[in-house]
Amino acid sequence: MNHRDRVRHRAPAETGGPPTRTVTLDDIARLVGVSRATVSNAYNRPDQLSTALRDRILGAARDLGYPGPDPAARSLRRGVAASVGVVLTETLSYAFSDSAAIAFLHGLTRRLEAHGLSVLLIPASPRRDAAAVRDAIVDGFVVYSMPDDDQHVSAIRRRNLPTVFVDQPRQSGSPFVGVDNLPAAREAARHLVDLGHRRLGVVSFPCRSDGHRGLADEDRQASPTRAVTRDRLAGYRAAAEAAGIAWIDVPVEERLRSDAAEGFDAGIALLTRPDPPTGILAMSDHLALGVIDAADHLGLDVPGDVSVVGFDDIPRAARWDPPLTTVQQPLTERGEVAGDLLLEALQHPGSEAPTRVLPTALVLRGSTALARTSDRR
Amino acid sequence: MNHRDRVRHRAPAETGGPPTRTVTLDDIARLVGVSRATVSNAYNRPDQLSTALRDRILGAARDLGYPGPDPAARSLRRGVAASVGVVLTETLSYAFSDSAAIAFLHGLTRRLEAHGLSVLLIPASPRRDAAAVRDAIVDGFVVYSMPDDDQHVSAIRRRNLPTVFVDQPRQSGSPFVGVDNLPAAREAARHLVDLGHRRLGVVSFPCRSDGHRGLADEDRQASPTRAVTRDRLAGYRAAAEAAGIAWIDVPVEERLRSDAAEGFDAGIALLTRPDPPTGILAMSDHLALGVIDAADHLGLDVPGDVSVVGFDDIPRAARWDPPLTTVQQPLTERGEVAGDLLLEALQHPGSEAPTRVLPTALVLRGSTALARTSDRR
DNA sequence: TTGAAAGCGTTACCAT
DNA sequence: ATGGTAACGCTTTCAA
């Protein structure tokens, strides 16, 4: 980014240096005939000088077009940025198409703005280097659902600032907020099993960040980089095996992102198998809604022919046709809690690093029903 | 915000000063036995020193727990922030419940992150002072739909950085992107008139930021602080008067925010009037959907008893029951264009300030229908 | 390949 | 009430 627009170069004789502001505190001071300190006080400590002088200073500043004390210089000197950095799972723009991320940011900003803190959204997609993280002028970080081995996360760790982790990774010594994914997923799967479903299918988040899309073999399932994926998979599996269903028989369709298009694609893949599942577990509502569309598209009835369970309970879930059975997690509240934890960490640096596990609940709606008798075993 | 956590105070004898970093470039330099400049080069210009030395330096940095060059100092010295400030109509958290704002941010971040720029969301609700704007360490600003007389906008103007205005205010000399609200609104109103509706009602954004909620008298209507409000009102009015409807007879319900709850409230107010409107114009889809709910609630059929037209065409509009007739504007694209304009302004400071007016289109769906014959005149 | 020095624009302490 | 002064931590030119 070129910066020359707000700068001017000093006379040619000048020793080469950084870009120079058009007008600084010094200029005002000189013009008014006071010291730099006094001008600074005019801005930051109005009570330290006479009203008359202050007005004279502010007037001169206006005349010269002085933009006010330079924020970077200010921040350097004071050691405070008045802002908080946020890194999110995917690209920034993706976050704005993901209801779960949006709800999180809603809760987070609600808390932070109450304290006058700005929120710096940092581009941290897997493909980018961590420069933006290293250059972020912030007082602390919020890490939202990032892979364990992510370079941005490492860079944040090195920054050594108060950091709150959401969902993932779990970082000892740092505040954490999330839900218990394994039991939540297990309950979702058990629900299908209890309805008599024996042929299950799963639509999963990526196991690795290698761009794979399709069936996840045992090897991939063994080592998902994201804990959310790992735990939900384990939960589904636990319930299936508890019901005597061999996990090897359960197709796990891995998809790159959590959106309806990917869900649709995965749904088609699952439902056109030779022996298609009658119960499908999706790791997010976005994916689940896509699966329902896929069933529709294939002329299958939900829940008549196939039951679908989501995860998150985004606002659209309840309004869908049929309304989606899903695992509800407190999306906005997670953001609020993350905000609270960070504020706490900023105010009391030395204090304990709390872990807050929020409750989930299986919400039964219209997208699941008893398996046909013929489909049971 | 307390900053002491990442700092230590030097020996007691130290002259009082700003908070001090635990370890700086200097410490590394001393430990390795080189100059500060060389350590700096190790980070910023790897080609300027031998690999061996570089490794020694980076190793020492790791040993000392050096967090890397301080971003604020860096930014001060280089004169670049690598970030862009954004201020939005309302509170930050509100933005995350407004589909139009979300779509805008989606488009904006898509463009900005491609250039490695971070996005600083600045709390700028009408009640806050402009401190967050003054302290924002950014290379430029995006102003999204703010009142003309807003103090944050004034503060941004004083900062004298490249700034793109979206919707409002229109600032001569600065890039602008928006739509032509007056003709768009006029078309929406004409649609109702063409369907035979003679008793109209309007659900409006706030005319002033004084917290008023309810019928807007002529005086209020005469001077809305926001151009969007002014222009849409003027458009509605033009179509009504062109059809011989006296504007004084058209109730304008002013509401504080653009959400379904406010729309519901306004819908109830309009539809329980002695001579209720048969055609309602809402300034946003969120409001319009609330109006439909209100009609439902009162046992009125949409569009049988009352027709409703929205504005924006948010994703939910097409999926609603009934699907909403509305004025479509390119929400995401607006964000992209804003991003492009700002990037351009950052790269070529002196250049022209383009104004981009994006197209709108009235989308006819199920929420509008012919007025009953008995209701016409 | 390395180092010395000159800033970047502020703020906060201390003295007057 | 006001000013002198010493940092804050870094980057860059220029010379060696």
Short mmCIF file of N, CA and C in Angstrom, two decimals, chain B residues 203 205 232 236 257-259 282-289 309-312 324 326:
data_model
loop_
_atom_site.label_atom_id
_atom_site.label_comp_id
_atom_site.label_asym_id
_atom_site.label_seq_id
_atom_site.Cartn_x
_atom_site.Cartn_y
_atom_site.Cartn_z
N VAL B 203 -43.38 2.15 5.94
CA VAL B 203 -42.56 1.89 7.13
C VAL B 203 -41.17 2.42 6.83
N PHE B 205 -37.22 4.22 7.79
CA PHE B 205 -36.06 4.36 8.68
C PHE B 205 -36.24 5.65 9.48
N ARG B 232 -35.88 7.70 -0.54
CA ARG B 232 -36.94 6.70 -0.71
C ARG B 232 -38.30 7.31 -0.41
N TYR B 236 -41.43 7.33 -3.02
CA TYR B 236 -42.77 6.85 -2.71
C TYR B 236 -43.78 7.96 -2.99
N ARG B 257 -34.89 0.85 13.94
CA ARG B 257 -33.90 -0.01 13.31
C ARG B 257 -34.58 -0.81 12.22
N SER B 258 -33.75 -1.44 11.44
CA SER B 258 -34.28 -2.24 10.35
C SER B 258 -34.28 -3.71 10.75
N ASP B 259 -35.32 -4.11 11.49
CA ASP B 259 -35.43 -5.54 11.79
C ASP B 259 -36.88 -5.96 11.83
N ALA B 282 -42.18 -0.79 2.57
CA ALA B 282 -41.20 -0.83 3.66
C ALA B 282 -39.82 -0.52 3.11
N MET B 283 -39.04 0.23 3.88
CA MET B 283 -37.75 0.66 3.37
C MET B 283 -36.68 -0.41 3.40
N SER B 284 -37.01 -1.57 3.99
CA SER B 284 -36.07 -2.69 3.94
C SER B 284 -36.85 -3.99 3.97
N ASP B 285 -36.21 -5.05 3.54
CA ASP B 285 -36.86 -6.35 3.58
C ASP B 285 -37.12 -6.81 5.00
N HIS B 286 -36.16 -6.53 5.88
CA HIS B 286 -36.35 -6.92 7.27
C HIS B 286 -37.66 -6.33 7.80
N LEU B 287 -37.85 -5.05 7.54
CA LEU B 287 -39.09 -4.41 7.97
C LEU B 287 -40.30 -5.04 7.29
N ALA B 288 -40.18 -5.28 5.99
CA ALA B 288 -41.29 -5.83 5.22
C ALA B 288 -41.71 -7.20 5.75
N LEU B 289 -40.72 -8.03 6.07
CA LEU B 289 -41.06 -9.36 6.57
C LEU B 289 -41.79 -9.24 7.91
N VAL B 309 -44.33 -4.39 -0.13
CA VAL B 309 -43.12 -4.30 -0.94
C VAL B 309 -41.94 -3.96 -0.04
N GLY B 310 -40.85 -4.65 -0.24
CA GLY B 310 -39.66 -4.39 0.58
C GLY B 310 -38.60 -3.61 -0.18
N PHE B 311 -37.39 -3.69 0.34
CA PHE B 311 -36.26 -3.04 -0.32
C PHE B 311 -34.98 -3.77 0.07
N ASP B 312 -34.19 -4.14 -0.89
CA ASP B 312 -32.88 -4.78 -0.71
C ASP B 312 -32.77 -6.11 -1.47
N LEU B 324 -41.33 -12.30 -1.12
CA LEU B 324 -41.48 -10.85 -1.03
C LEU B 324 -41.19 -10.12 -2.34
N THR B 326 -39.91 -6.96 -3.98
CA THR B 326 -38.96 -6.03 -3.38
C THR B 326 -38.08 -5.36 -4.42
#
